mmCIF file of C-alpha atoms and ligand atoms in Angstrom:
data_model
loop_
_atom_site.group_PDB
_atom_site.id
_atom_site.type_symbol
_atom_site.label_atom_id
_atom_site.label_comp_id
_atom_site.label_asym_id
_atom_site.label_seq_id
_atom_site.Cartn_x
_atom_site.Cartn_y
_atom_site.Cartn_z
ATOM 1 C CA MET R 1 0.403 -0.294 -0.302
ATOM 2 C CA SER R 2 2.700 2.384 0.868
ATOM 3 C CA ASP R 3 4.264 2.851 -2.558
ATOM 4 C CA ALA R 4 1.064 3.084 -4.279
ATOM 5 C CA PRO R 5 -0.159 6.288 -5.033
ATOM 6 C CA ALA R 6 -2.949 7.910 -2.763
ATOM 7 C CA LYS R 7 -7.006 7.003 -4.399
ATOM 8 C CA VAL R 8 -8.591 9.471 -5.484
ATOM 9 C CA PHE R 9 -12.447 10.113 -3.946
ATOM 10 C CA PRO R 10 -14.121 11.594 -6.459
ATOM 11 C CA LYS R 11 -16.278 14.045 -4.251
ATOM 12 C CA ARG R 12 -19.402 13.536 -2.570
ATOM 13 C CA ILE R 13 -21.227 15.915 0.438
ATOM 14 C CA PHE R 14 -22.913 14.519 3.112
ATOM 15 C CA SER R 15 -24.090 15.597 6.724
ATOM 16 C CA GLY R 16 -27.047 15.672 8.834
ATOM 17 C CA ILE R 17 -29.264 16.876 11.263
ATOM 18 C CA GLN R 18 -30.462 15.859 14.967
ATOM 19 C CA PRO R 19 -34.620 15.240 15.108
ATOM 20 C CA SER R 20 -34.394 16.250 18.208
ATOM 21 C CA GLY R 21 -36.499 19.904 18.757
ATOM 22 C CA GLY R 22 -36.862 22.215 16.442
ATOM 23 C CA LEU R 23 -34.584 24.217 14.283
ATOM 24 C CA THR R 24 -33.049 27.239 15.122
ATOM 25 C CA LEU R 25 -31.530 30.389 13.201
ATOM 26 C CA GLY R 26 -28.160 28.555 14.376
ATOM 27 C CA ASN R 27 -29.121 25.203 12.581
ATOM 28 C CA TYR R 28 -30.237 26.911 9.296
ATOM 29 C CA LEU R 29 -27.172 29.672 9.296
ATOM 30 C CA GLY R 30 -24.470 27.374 9.893
ATOM 31 C CA ALA R 31 -25.973 24.187 8.101
ATOM 32 C CA LEU R 32 -29.807 24.083 6.072
ATOM 33 C CA LYS R 33 -28.904 27.426 3.815
ATOM 34 C CA ARG R 34 -25.926 26.105 3.074
ATOM 35 C CA PHE R 35 -27.003 23.226 2.652
ATOM 36 C CA ALA R 36 -29.282 24.683 -0.600
ATOM 37 C CA VAL R 37 -26.257 26.056 -1.701
ATOM 38 C CA ALA R 38 -23.896 22.709 -2.601
ATOM 39 C CA GLN R 39 -26.658 22.013 -4.208
ATOM 40 C CA ASP R 40 -25.875 24.015 -7.049
ATOM 41 C CA GLU R 41 -21.732 23.279 -7.243
ATOM 42 C CA GLY R 42 -21.803 20.167 -9.368
ATOM 43 C CA ILE R 43 -21.052 17.610 -6.599
ATOM 44 C CA GLU R 44 -23.859 14.836 -5.285
ATOM 45 C CA THR R 45 -24.853 16.312 -2.277
ATOM 46 C CA VAL R 46 -26.414 13.871 0.504
ATOM 47 C CA TYR R 47 -28.587 14.659 3.895
ATOM 48 C CA CYS R 48 -29.782 12.441 6.694
ATOM 49 C CA LEU R 49 -32.201 12.927 8.700
ATOM 50 C CA VAL R 50 -29.954 11.731 12.492
ATOM 51 C CA ASP R 51 -33.074 9.508 14.329
ATOM 52 C CA LEU R 52 -30.128 7.145 15.596
ATOM 53 C CA HIS R 53 -28.029 10.126 17.065
ATOM 54 C CA ALA R 54 -31.537 11.185 17.953
ATOM 55 C CA ILE R 55 -32.668 8.343 20.369
ATOM 56 C CA THR R 56 -29.188 8.810 22.035
ATOM 57 C CA VAL R 57 -31.333 10.529 24.612
ATOM 58 C CA TRP R 58 -34.572 8.958 24.993
ATOM 59 C CA GLN R 59 -37.589 10.992 22.500
ATOM 60 C CA ASP R 60 -41.013 10.772 22.855
ATOM 61 C CA PRO R 61 -41.595 7.747 19.643
ATOM 62 C CA GLY R 62 -44.608 10.508 18.691
ATOM 63 C CA LYS R 63 -42.263 12.837 19.298
ATOM 64 C CA LEU R 64 -39.786 11.631 17.445
ATOM 65 C CA ARG R 65 -42.609 10.644 14.170
ATOM 66 C CA HIS R 66 -43.097 14.495 14.346
ATOM 67 C CA ALA R 67 -39.344 16.180 14.557
ATOM 68 C CA THR R 68 -38.160 14.082 12.203
ATOM 69 C CA ARG R 69 -41.350 14.548 9.285
ATOM 70 C CA GLU R 70 -40.770 18.451 10.704
ATOM 71 C CA LEU R 71 -37.291 18.754 10.067
ATOM 72 C CA ALA R 72 -36.869 17.192 6.175
ATOM 73 C CA ALA R 73 -40.118 19.983 6.036
ATOM 74 C CA GLY R 74 -37.073 21.851 7.192
ATOM 75 C CA PHE R 75 -34.995 20.982 4.677
ATOM 76 C CA ILE R 76 -37.004 21.604 2.034
ATOM 77 C CA ALA R 77 -38.224 24.570 2.979
ATOM 78 C CA SER R 78 -34.767 25.672 3.307
ATOM 79 C CA GLY R 79 -34.060 25.346 -0.364
ATOM 80 C CA VAL R 80 -32.819 21.615 -0.336
ATOM 81 C CA ASP R 81 -34.371 20.177 -3.715
ATOM 82 C CA PRO R 82 -34.636 16.107 -3.172
ATOM 83 C CA ALA R 83 -34.695 15.551 -6.470
ATOM 84 C CA ARG R 84 -31.904 16.411 -6.511
ATOM 85 C CA SER R 85 -30.280 15.906 -3.525
ATOM 86 C CA ILE R 86 -30.497 12.720 -1.532
ATOM 87 C CA LEU R 87 -32.606 13.495 2.080
ATOM 88 C CA PHE R 88 -33.923 10.485 4.284
ATOM 89 C CA ASN R 89 -33.471 9.457 7.906
ATOM 90 C CA GLN R 90 -31.270 7.368 8.765
ATOM 91 C CA SER R 91 -32.750 4.563 9.634
ATOM 92 C CA GLN R 92 -33.801 3.007 7.087
ATOM 93 C CA VAL R 93 -30.606 2.594 5.343
ATOM 94 C CA PRO R 94 -29.371 -0.035 8.173
ATOM 95 C CA ALA R 95 -26.300 0.526 6.185
ATOM 96 C CA HIS R 96 -25.047 3.045 9.274
ATOM 97 C CA ALA R 97 -25.563 1.476 12.088
ATOM 98 C CA GLU R 98 -24.020 -2.056 10.556
ATOM 99 C CA LEU R 99 -21.036 0.141 10.085
ATOM 100 C CA ALA R 100 -21.109 2.145 13.249
ATOM 101 C CA TRP R 101 -20.315 -1.030 14.946
ATOM 102 C CA ILE R 102 -16.923 -1.730 12.893
ATOM 103 C CA PHE R 103 -16.553 1.346 13.633
ATOM 104 C CA ASN R 104 -16.636 0.757 17.093
ATOM 105 C CA CYS R 105 -14.317 -2.062 16.789
ATOM 106 C CA VAL R 106 -12.488 0.810 15.223
ATOM 107 C CA ALA R 107 -12.276 4.106 17.999
ATOM 108 C CA ARG R 108 -10.592 3.662 20.654
ATOM 109 C CA MET R 109 -11.961 4.180 24.110
ATOM 110 C CA GLY R 110 -9.219 6.891 24.700
ATOM 111 C CA TRP R 111 -10.606 8.964 21.890
ATOM 112 C CA LEU R 112 -14.066 8.895 22.976
ATOM 113 C CA ARG R 113 -13.090 10.291 25.695
ATOM 114 C CA ARG R 114 -11.906 13.034 24.961
ATOM 115 C CA MET R 115 -14.815 14.668 22.793
ATOM 116 C CA THR R 116 -17.064 17.750 24.463
ATOM 117 C CA GLN R 117 -19.367 17.345 22.920
ATOM 118 C CA PHE R 118 -20.380 13.800 26.304
ATOM 119 C CA LYS R 119 -19.016 16.005 28.213
ATOM 120 C CA ASP R 120 -21.322 18.888 27.388
ATOM 121 C CA LYS R 121 -24.520 16.554 27.018
ATOM 122 C CA ALA R 122 -23.602 14.155 29.886
ATOM 123 C CA GLY R 123 -22.604 16.695 32.537
ATOM 124 C CA LYS R 124 -21.906 15.407 35.595
ATOM 125 C CA HIS R 125 -23.764 11.492 35.246
ATOM 126 C CA ALA R 126 -21.713 10.531 33.099
ATOM 127 C CA GLU R 127 -22.081 6.452 33.571
ATOM 128 C CA GLU R 128 -25.638 7.054 34.115
ATOM 129 C CA ALA R 129 -25.317 8.857 29.609
ATOM 130 C CA SER R 130 -26.499 5.660 27.547
ATOM 131 C CA VAL R 131 -24.003 3.506 25.647
ATOM 132 C CA GLY R 132 -25.353 5.077 22.603
ATOM 133 C CA LEU R 133 -24.001 8.164 23.195
ATOM 134 C CA PHE R 134 -20.576 7.547 24.469
ATOM 135 C CA ALA R 135 -20.244 6.108 20.906
ATOM 136 C CA TYR R 136 -22.317 8.613 18.891
ATOM 137 C CA PRO R 137 -19.340 10.078 16.878
ATOM 138 C CA ASN R 138 -18.323 6.100 15.542
ATOM 139 C CA LEU R 139 -22.162 6.347 14.359
ATOM 140 C CA MET R 140 -21.343 9.690 12.639
ATOM 141 C CA ALA R 141 -18.151 7.949 11.083
ATOM 142 C CA ALA R 142 -19.895 5.740 9.886
ATOM 143 C CA ASP R 143 -22.933 8.225 7.969
ATOM 144 C CA ILE R 144 -20.020 10.122 6.343
ATOM 145 C CA MET R 145 -17.498 6.552 5.474
ATOM 146 C CA ALA R 146 -21.228 4.749 3.945
ATOM 147 C CA TYR R 147 -20.699 7.126 1.097
ATOM 148 C CA HIS R 148 -17.531 7.941 1.143
ATOM 149 C CA ALA R 149 -18.060 10.996 1.741
ATOM 150 C CA THR R 150 -15.876 13.733 1.208
ATOM 151 C CA HIS R 151 -16.606 16.927 2.568
ATOM 152 C CA VAL R 152 -19.179 17.636 4.706
ATOM 153 C CA PRO R 153 -20.522 20.526 5.875
ATOM 154 C CA VAL R 154 -21.369 21.433 8.965
ATOM 155 C CA GLY R 155 -20.839 23.995 12.223
ATOM 156 C CA GLU R 156 -17.612 25.079 14.170
ATOM 157 C CA ASP R 157 -19.259 22.410 17.048
ATOM 158 C CA GLN R 158 -18.362 19.772 14.689
ATOM 159 C CA LYS R 159 -15.243 20.107 14.357
ATOM 160 C CA GLN R 160 -14.115 17.650 16.700
ATOM 161 C CA HIS R 161 -16.060 14.301 14.960
ATOM 162 C CA LEU R 162 -15.167 15.230 11.736
ATOM 163 C CA GLU R 163 -11.765 14.729 13.386
ATOM 164 C CA LEU R 164 -12.565 11.305 14.987
ATOM 165 C CA THR R 165 -13.812 10.125 11.869
ATOM 166 C CA ARG R 166 -10.610 11.174 9.966
ATOM 167 C CA ASP R 167 -9.450 8.626 13.034
ATOM 168 C CA ILE R 168 -11.054 6.445 12.406
ATOM 169 C CA ALA R 169 -10.623 6.171 8.546
ATOM 170 C CA ILE R 170 -6.514 5.685 8.503
ATOM 171 C CA LYS R 171 -6.814 3.711 11.557
ATOM 172 C CA PHE R 172 -9.290 1.660 9.634
ATOM 173 C CA ASN R 173 -7.458 1.940 6.559
ATOM 174 C CA HIS R 174 -3.648 0.696 8.061
ATOM 175 C CA ASP R 175 -5.157 -2.263 9.391
ATOM 176 C CA TYR R 176 -6.577 -3.045 6.852
ATOM 177 C CA GLY R 177 -4.085 -2.680 4.734
ATOM 178 C CA VAL R 178 -6.011 -0.586 1.881
ATOM 179 C CA ASP R 179 -6.170 2.545 0.776
ATOM 180 C CA PHE R 180 -9.996 2.046 0.674
ATOM 181 C CA PHE R 181 -11.982 5.349 3.219
ATOM 182 C CA PRO R 182 -11.400 8.361 2.450
ATOM 183 C CA VAL R 183 -10.096 10.974 5.383
ATOM 184 C CA VAL R 184 -12.674 14.037 5.198
ATOM 185 C CA GLU R 185 -13.134 17.654 4.595
ATOM 186 C CA PRO R 186 -14.301 20.142 6.897
ATOM 187 C CA VAL R 187 -16.025 22.329 5.974
ATOM 188 C CA ILE R 188 -16.425 25.697 8.346
ATOM 189 C CA GLU R 189 -16.647 28.410 5.787
ATOM 190 C CA GLY R 190 -19.506 31.566 6.188
ATOM 191 C CA ALA R 191 -19.673 33.995 8.745
ATOM 192 C CA ALA R 192 -22.223 32.097 10.758
ATOM 193 C CA THR R 193 -20.868 29.251 11.805
ATOM 194 C CA ARG R 194 -21.414 29.276 14.808
ATOM 195 C CA VAL R 195 -24.453 31.864 15.630
ATOM 196 C CA MET R 196 -24.665 32.693 19.545
ATOM 197 C CA SER R 197 -27.201 32.921 22.494
ATOM 198 C CA LEU R 198 -29.327 36.204 22.239
ATOM 199 C CA ARG R 199 -29.064 35.795 25.833
ATOM 200 C CA ASP R 200 -25.629 35.082 25.962
ATOM 201 C CA GLY R 201 -23.047 35.565 23.701
ATOM 202 C CA THR R 202 -20.518 32.969 25.027
ATOM 203 C CA LYS R 203 -22.503 29.861 24.167
ATOM 204 C CA LYS R 204 -23.958 28.642 21.880
ATOM 205 C CA MET R 205 -27.543 28.918 19.990
ATOM 206 C CA SER R 206 -29.027 25.667 21.211
ATOM 207 C CA LYS R 207 -32.527 24.321 20.956
ATOM 208 C CA SER R 208 -31.640 22.587 24.328
ATOM 209 C CA ASP R 209 -31.263 25.894 25.587
ATOM 210 C CA PRO R 210 -33.977 26.138 28.457
ATOM 211 C CA SER R 211 -34.756 30.420 27.282
ATOM 212 C CA ASP R 212 -36.966 30.318 24.233
ATOM 213 C CA GLN R 213 -35.306 33.971 24.316
ATOM 214 C CA SER R 214 -31.689 32.978 23.491
ATOM 215 C CA ARG R 215 -32.565 30.985 20.300
ATOM 216 C CA ILE R 216 -34.493 32.791 16.753
ATOM 217 C CA ASN R 217 -37.190 29.613 16.292
ATOM 218 C CA LEU R 218 -37.950 28.553 12.333
ATOM 219 C CA THR R 219 -41.100 27.997 13.547
ATOM 220 C CA ASP R 220 -40.969 31.893 15.670
ATOM 221 C CA ASP R 221 -43.907 34.561 13.427
ATOM 222 C CA ALA R 222 -42.957 38.132 13.158
ATOM 223 C CA ASP R 223 -43.775 38.912 15.888
ATOM 224 C CA ALA R 224 -41.189 36.354 18.515
ATOM 225 C CA ILE R 225 -39.029 37.414 15.916
ATOM 226 C CA ALA R 226 -38.416 41.195 16.042
ATOM 227 C CA GLN R 227 -39.628 41.224 19.967
ATOM 228 C CA LYS R 228 -36.211 38.450 20.014
ATOM 229 C CA PHE R 229 -33.453 41.126 18.468
ATOM 230 C CA ARG R 230 -35.442 43.746 20.543
ATOM 231 C CA LYS R 231 -34.204 42.949 23.681
ATOM 232 C CA ALA R 232 -31.319 41.041 22.210
ATOM 233 C CA ARG R 233 -28.327 41.511 25.124
ATOM 234 C CA THR R 234 -25.730 44.596 23.772
ATOM 235 C CA ASP R 235 -23.424 46.592 25.374
ATOM 236 C CA SER R 236 -24.372 50.512 25.012
ATOM 237 C CA GLU R 237 -22.051 51.396 22.670
ATOM 238 C CA PRO R 238 -22.667 51.985 18.646
ATOM 239 C CA LEU R 239 -20.982 49.993 16.225
ATOM 240 C CA PRO R 240 -17.596 50.582 15.201
ATOM 241 C CA GLU R 241 -16.524 51.189 10.966
ATOM 242 C CA THR R 242 -14.187 48.349 11.489
ATOM 243 C CA VAL R 243 -14.189 44.371 11.978
ATOM 244 C CA ASP R 244 -11.366 44.135 13.839
ATOM 245 C CA GLY R 245 -13.597 47.617 16.469
ATOM 246 C CA LEU R 246 -15.603 44.160 17.501
ATOM 247 C CA ASP R 247 -12.877 42.308 19.691
ATOM 248 C CA GLY R 248 -14.486 41.636 23.027
ATOM 249 C CA ARG R 249 -17.839 42.398 22.270
ATOM 250 C CA ALA R 250 -19.486 39.142 20.898
ATOM 251 C CA GLU R 251 -22.777 40.253 21.688
ATOM 252 C CA ALA R 252 -21.986 42.515 18.911
ATOM 253 C CA ARG R 253 -19.943 40.370 16.903
ATOM 254 C CA ASN R 254 -22.820 37.924 16.684
ATOM 255 C CA LEU R 255 -25.286 40.573 15.406
ATOM 256 C CA VAL R 256 -23.056 41.774 12.860
ATOM 257 C CA ASN R 257 -22.576 37.856 12.104
ATOM 258 C CA ILE R 258 -26.211 37.331 11.285
ATOM 259 C CA TYR R 259 -26.943 40.128 8.971
ATOM 260 C CA ALA R 260 -23.796 39.022 6.747
ATOM 261 C CA ALA R 261 -24.647 35.483 6.275
ATOM 262 C CA LEU R 262 -28.586 36.144 6.098
ATOM 263 C CA ALA R 263 -27.724 39.348 3.838
ATOM 264 C CA ASP R 264 -25.040 37.003 2.111
ATOM 265 C CA VAL R 265 -22.102 40.247 2.756
ATOM 266 C CA THR R 266 -19.255 39.843 4.551
ATOM 267 C CA PRO R 267 -19.434 41.651 8.723
ATOM 268 C CA ALA R 268 -17.572 44.243 7.163
ATOM 269 C CA GLN R 269 -19.983 45.443 4.227
ATOM 270 C CA VAL R 270 -22.336 44.949 7.829
ATOM 271 C CA LEU R 271 -19.489 47.613 9.654
ATOM 272 C CA ALA R 272 -19.251 49.864 6.170
ATOM 273 C CA GLN R 273 -24.059 50.672 6.506
ATOM 274 C CA PHE R 274 -23.896 50.606 10.252
ATOM 275 C CA GLY R 275 -20.260 51.740 11.939
ATOM 276 C CA GLY R 276 -21.305 54.189 14.225
ATOM 277 C CA GLN R 277 -24.835 54.018 14.882
ATOM 278 C CA GLY R 278 -26.412 52.686 17.309
ATOM 279 C CA PHE R 279 -28.490 48.994 18.392
ATOM 280 C CA GLY R 280 -31.547 51.347 18.272
ATOM 281 C CA THR R 281 -31.240 51.421 14.629
ATOM 282 C CA PHE R 282 -30.101 48.114 14.180
ATOM 283 C CA LYS R 283 -31.336 45.313 15.522
ATOM 284 C CA PRO R 284 -35.370 47.267 13.755
ATOM 285 C CA ALA R 285 -33.369 46.449 10.155
ATOM 286 C CA LEU R 286 -31.181 42.500 11.705
ATOM 287 C CA ALA R 287 -34.946 41.956 13.584
ATOM 288 C CA ASP R 288 -36.764 43.293 8.920
ATOM 289 C CA LEU R 289 -34.484 40.950 7.043
ATOM 290 C CA ALA R 290 -34.545 37.972 9.057
ATOM 291 C CA VAL R 291 -37.843 38.546 9.114
ATOM 292 C CA ALA R 292 -38.356 39.058 5.428
ATOM 293 C CA LYS R 293 -35.749 35.536 5.246
ATOM 294 C CA LEU R 294 -37.470 33.549 7.402
ATOM 295 C CA THR R 295 -40.560 34.022 7.402
ATOM 296 C CA PRO R 296 -40.975 31.938 4.349
ATOM 297 C CA ILE R 297 -39.507 29.222 5.164
ATOM 298 C CA SER R 298 -41.792 28.504 8.409
ATOM 299 C CA ALA R 299 -44.914 29.146 6.111
ATOM 300 C CA GLU R 300 -43.203 26.678 3.631
ATOM 301 C CA MET R 301 -43.225 23.896 6.550
ATOM 302 C CA LYS R 302 -46.045 24.060 8.015
ATOM 303 C CA ARG R 303 -47.429 24.376 4.007
ATOM 304 C CA LEU R 304 -45.714 20.824 3.853
ATOM 305 C CA MET R 305 -46.641 20.117 7.540
ATOM 306 C CA GLN R 306 -50.552 19.591 6.247
ATOM 307 C CA ASP R 307 -49.625 16.048 4.116
ATOM 308 C CA VAL R 308 -46.832 14.138 6.202
ATOM 309 C CA ALA R 309 -47.905 11.322 3.706
ATOM 310 C CA GLU R 310 -46.051 13.151 1.067
ATOM 311 C CA ILE R 311 -43.449 13.619 3.680
ATOM 312 C CA ASP R 312 -42.178 9.973 4.337
ATOM 313 C CA ARG R 313 -42.865 9.087 0.504
ATOM 314 C CA VAL R 314 -39.982 11.220 -0.218
ATOM 315 C CA LEU R 315 -38.200 9.951 2.931
ATOM 316 C CA GLY R 316 -38.429 6.386 1.859
ATOM 317 C CA VAL R 317 -37.725 7.848 -2.338
ATOM 318 C CA GLY R 318 -34.002 9.067 -0.698
ATOM 319 C CA ALA R 319 -33.540 6.035 1.437
ATOM 320 C CA GLU R 320 -33.653 3.640 -1.725
ATOM 321 C CA ARG R 321 -31.365 5.875 -3.015
ATOM 322 C CA ALA R 322 -29.123 6.787 0.135
ATOM 323 C CA HIS R 323 -29.555 2.506 0.464
ATOM 324 C CA ALA R 324 -28.685 2.394 -3.096
ATOM 325 C CA ILE R 325 -24.782 3.556 -2.635
ATOM 326 C CA ALA R 326 -24.323 2.585 1.363
ATOM 327 C CA GLU R 327 -25.208 -1.550 0.355
ATOM 328 C CA PRO R 328 -21.890 -1.874 -1.949
ATOM 329 C CA VAL R 329 -19.552 0.040 0.441
ATOM 330 C CA LEU R 330 -21.049 -2.168 3.143
ATOM 331 C CA ASP R 331 -20.552 -5.296 0.829
ATOM 332 C CA GLN R 332 -16.981 -4.364 0.673
ATOM 333 C CA THR R 333 -16.365 -3.744 4.618
ATOM 334 C CA ARG R 334 -17.594 -6.947 5.075
ATOM 335 C CA GLU R 335 -15.253 -8.439 3.018
ATOM 336 C CA ILE R 336 -12.268 -6.305 3.662
ATOM 337 C CA VAL R 337 -13.354 -7.171 7.775
ATOM 338 C CA GLY R 338 -13.335 -11.652 6.795
ATOM 339 C CA LEU R 339 -16.964 -10.825 7.515
ATOM 340 C CA ILE R 340 -18.649 -14.040 4.737
ATOM 341 C CA ARG R 341 -21.777 -13.243 3.254
ATOM 342 C CA SER R 342 -22.747 -16.194 2.160
ATOM 343 C CA ARG R 343 -27.157 -15.626 2.022
ATOM 344 C CA GLY R 344 -29.192 -16.297 -0.329
ATOM 345 C CA ARG R 345 -26.340 -17.029 -3.048
HETATM 346 P P1 AMP W 1 -27.964 19.659 15.639
HETATM 347 O O1 AMP W 1 -28.843 21.147 15.807
HETATM 348 O O2 AMP W 1 -26.761 20.087 17.181
HETATM 349 O O3 AMP W 1 -28.012 18.516 14.797
HETATM 350 O O4 AMP W 1 -26.742 20.963 14.649
HETATM 351 C C1 AMP W 1 -27.547 20.409 13.038
HETATM 352 C C2 AMP W 1 -26.660 20.747 12.361
HETATM 353 O O5 AMP W 1 -26.250 22.607 12.714
HETATM 354 C C3 AMP W 1 -24.535 21.091 13.118
HETATM 355 O O6 AMP W 1 -24.096 21.230 11.556
HETATM 356 C C4 AMP W 1 -24.319 22.069 14.012
HETATM 357 O O7 AMP W 1 -23.168 22.245 13.515
HETATM 358 C C5 AMP W 1 -24.878 23.233 12.870
HETATM 359 N N1 AMP W 1 -25.922 24.499 14.337
HETATM 360 C C6 AMP W 1 -26.211 24.238 15.238
HETATM 361 N N2 AMP W 1 -26.429 24.859 15.963
HETATM 362 C C7 AMP W 1 -25.238 25.779 15.331
HETATM 363 C C8 AMP W 1 -24.662 26.946 16.059
HETATM 364 N N3 AMP W 1 -25.136 27.870 17.247
HETATM 365 N N4 AMP W 1 -24.503 28.448 14.984
HETATM 366 C C9 AMP W 1 -23.769 27.842 13.787
HETATM 367 N N5 AMP W 1 -24.505 26.472 13.434
HETATM 368 C C10 AMP W 1 -24.952 25.251 14.263
HETATM 369 N N1 LIG W 2 -23.534 15.299 15.026
HETATM 370 C C1 LIG W 2 -24.456 16.126 14.151
HETATM 371 C C2 LIG W 2 -25.064 17.396 15.508
HETATM 372 O O1 LIG W 2 -25.791 16.845 16.255
HETATM 373 C C3 LIG W 2 -24.939 15.619 13.499
HETATM 374 C C4 LIG W 2 -24.999 14.389 13.107
HETATM 375 C C5 LIG W 2 -24.922 12.751 12.877
HETATM 376 C C6 LIG W 2 -24.553 14.601 11.325
HETATM 377 N N2 LIG W 2 -24.302 12.027 11.389
HETATM 378 C C7 LIG W 2 -23.163 13.306 10.884
HETATM 379 C C8 LIG W 2 -23.125 15.665 11.132
HETATM 380 C C9 LIG W 2 -22.876 13.552 9.850
HETATM 381 C C10 LIG W 2 -22.571 15.893 9.559
HETATM 382 C C11 LIG W 2 -22.287 14.350 8.737
HETATM 383 O O2 LIG W 2 -24.952 18.180 15.095
#
């Protein structure tokens, strides 16, 4: 293997979002909006609603079904076209869980113990956390590797999991003397890779924050969006003229980044327009922009949710297409590992 030239894998994009609770502005700017843009780059795009990841903490079954469909509606309303992308829920394609088991046997305990998301989620109760929550990153690596995906657009918080995915691919290839799994590239780009809480500029905006004021939900109406931005925590200085002037002003930086990402401009361009002005001017402008961009999405989500049978049908078609890619990868993986497959032959 060492003398052979490294294999070149064709570019393929994969990403996933958990159907656990509603979608936030952070999910939209950090993930969904960019998923839709990636479809125009002439590369195959595979997007997954990771329901098996969601159940690493207990979910009410009815709510999980609802959240999965609503997430599918959120993808489609944000511009992900199920004809151009493969859109499906994870549990319909068994390759994910099966490859995750093989990766459970490749990844090392010490690697997983370092994962900050597990430490954050399990907190002081790590002994009571599910084994699934601990092994979560191995399933994420399997999601990506089952498609031989090379590029993974995510928010900043997923960077460590992608580094683990690279380590798993490298160790698998090394242990079995193959050049089979690609080493993925994280794609963490844009002004809003880390949208922060509206109440605390040092914390990420999250659907699990107990305060609803801390986040914009994709299902919020225009009044709620405007009210939340009006009440967003800031300092009392006017906006600076340059991006350097945002240093040490986490809340101001966050609002400028959100504006930039929504308007498809750079933070410097936002400051060229609003520098020197106070939040009394900037917040209403931001609220108007957010309402203009987000309310059509929430309206479309509502419309799509009126026909859940159609959503389920779309996910089923996506799962067939996903399975057609993942199953041959699994077949080769079994062969490499030495697992006999004689059923039906
Ligand atoms: P999750 O909701 O944790 O399943 O995350 C789904 C996707 O949204 C991932 O790509 C995250 O990195 C991204 N994401 C979640 N919260 C934020 C945030 N506050 N800012 C930017 N991206 C985010
Ligand atoms: N762990 C990711 C999150 O919490 C979701 C996810 C699961 C994912 N599998 C993935 C993201 C594969 C990218 C690729 O946000």
